[in-house]
Amino acid sequence: MADPHRAISAPLNTSGPTGERRKKSAQPLLTVGIVLLLMFLLTFAVYQCARHLTVELNTLRTQEIVDSSFAELELYLFRDEEIITASAGNVFCYDVRNGEKVPVDTPLGQAYTTMDGASVRSLQKQLNAYGDRIASLARVFGGTSPADAAAAAEKAESGYRGVLDAAASGSIGDLGERADGLLSALDTWRALTGSGEDRTMDADALRAAQAELVRGLIPAGGFSTARAGWFYYGSDGYESIFPYDQALTMSPAEFRQMVAAPAAEAGFGTAGHMVYTDEWYAAALMTVEDASVYRKGTSYRLLCDDGLGTVLTITVERVESDGQGALVVFSSQDMPEGFAFTRRLFGRIAVNRISGYRIPTGALVTQPSPVTGDDVTGVYVLEGNRVEFRRIMISVSREGYVIAHTSSEAAVMLSAMSEAQQQQINDEGWSFLQLNDRIITGGRNLYEGKTIG
């Protein structure tokens, strides 16, 4: 009989088939665990290194820009003008174009009288359209002032843009005038180029339509000009309220009275007005602060709010202030053909133009001066794979960015400093920002001298 104690104390047999299988199955699991642990440690190490090497580094090449600030102007015009009257009449057929330059003793048109006062405005508007188109065609065929086909085409294109602008703004009255101007320009272009049908037939048709409009009206005789100049249809009633000879002498208070005055009623027989010189003045009221940017003799480009993109050159003649504001008077000799010289002119000018390096506000950094310890403003740039500091001189601050002086401007400013200031800047050892430097606009853990990669 076998001894039970002996059986219990006998060692387990691990060398058998079952023990060997258990040992072999445990070894692959241990290997996989070690590999996973090593991969985790390697990934974590790479992540930590990447963090310290500044990920998501954004750079921007230094670029020079021109930054402009604009002022909106409301101008009142002063022109060397005079009312032209006929002996009688309240409607007029014109023989010259609106705004045409005419010599001495030029017949300007015929006057008529109508008893239907309610229809005067609409009738005159139709007569003006016919008169302008007929005179434009007569100018081409008569050879009195040879026109250029390219200029006529450009005028037609401007007229077309004006029609679109008037339609978009919903200005029905202005739309009719723009359309008449466009038709006149197209007539001129076709006559010059020979395009389409014979334009002389159109002129005859226009004259017939014009004659039909005045049929039955009482003739009141012709009218002409005794002086050379530019003739304009009708009158706005402000010719005597804004006297040309007071533009350079009036006070701000006197100008305010002119602006507040109502237009004078056009008298019977008022056919139009002549402008005798090409120099005109434009005055504006503004705050003393706004007027402080203007200097006598400075010229500006005025972009007119006429829907055609007309640009006029105006020069500051006067700046005068009082307790209620300031008066600024400009002069000009620009008289582009077809431009509507209304009494009140709206436009805008660039009053301040600043050039330099545009730098996002977020890219600005400061470094303590190694000489004085004071903060020095600049930016980090990427030079190769190394972070370097470049100092800047800020010209102006805008929303979200600043404009810094260019390196050449900074050099000029540096040369104007005292020798002690120049020596201090040189001892600090920082170069000024240059064109095409790679400004660092975003990144983490940046510092001067850091190596990237």
CSV table of N, CA and C in Angstrom, one decimal, residues 251-254 256 285-288 319-327:
chain,number,residue,atom,x,y,z
A,251,SER,N,-15.4,135.0,-43.4
A,251,SER,CA,-15.2,134.4,-42.1
A,251,SER,C,-16.0,133.1,-42.0
A,252,PRO,N,-15.7,132.2,-41.0
A,252,PRO,CA,-16.5,131.0,-40.8
A,252,PRO,C,-18.0,131.4,-40.5
A,253,ALA,N,-18.2,132.5,-39.8
A,253,ALA,CA,-19.6,132.9,-39.5
A,253,ALA,C,-20.3,133.3,-40.7
A,254,GLU,N,-19.7,134.0,-41.6
A,254,GLU,CA,-20.3,134.5,-42.9
A,254,GLU,C,-20.6,133.3,-43.8
A,256,ARG,N,-21.3,130.3,-42.8
A,256,ARG,CA,-22.4,129.6,-42.2
A,256,ARG,C,-23.7,130.2,-42.6
A,285,LEU,N,-17.1,123.2,-43.7
A,285,LEU,CA,-17.1,123.4,-42.3
A,285,LEU,C,-16.8,122.1,-41.6
A,286,MET,N,-16.0,122.2,-40.6
A,286,MET,CA,-15.6,121.0,-39.8
A,286,MET,C,-15.1,121.3,-38.4
A,287,THR,N,-14.9,120.4,-37.7
A,287,THR,CA,-14.3,120.6,-36.3
A,287,THR,C,-12.9,121.1,-36.4
A,288,VAL,N,-12.5,121.8,-35.4
A,288,VAL,CA,-11.1,122.3,-35.3
A,288,VAL,C,-10.1,121.1,-35.4
A,319,VAL,N,-7.3,128.0,-43.9
A,319,VAL,CA,-7.8,127.2,-42.7
A,319,VAL,C,-8.1,128.3,-41.6
A,320,GLU,N,-9.3,128.5,-41.3
A,320,GLU,CA,-9.6,129.5,-40.3
A,320,GLU,C,-10.7,128.9,-39.3
A,321,SER,N,-10.4,129.1,-38.0
A,321,SER,CA,-11.3,128.6,-37.0
A,321,SER,C,-11.9,129.7,-36.1
A,322,ASP,N,-13.0,129.4,-35.5
A,322,ASP,CA,-13.6,130.3,-34.5
A,322,ASP,C,-14.2,129.4,-33.4
A,323,GLY,N,-15.0,130.0,-32.5
A,323,GLY,CA,-15.5,129.3,-31.4
A,323,GLY,C,-16.4,128.1,-31.7
A,324,GLN,N,-16.9,128.1,-33.0
A,324,GLN,CA,-17.9,127.0,-33.3
A,324,GLN,C,-17.4,126.0,-34.3
A,325,GLY,N,-16.2,126.1,-34.7
A,325,GLY,CA,-15.6,125.1,-35.6
A,325,GLY,C,-14.5,125.8,-36.5
A,326,ALA,N,-14.3,125.2,-37.7
A,326,ALA,CA,-13.3,125.7,-38.6
A,326,ALA,C,-13.8,125.7,-40.0
A,327,LEU,N,-13.3,126.6,-40.8
A,327,LEU,CA,-13.6,126.7,-42.2
A,327,LEU,C,-12.3,126.4,-43.0
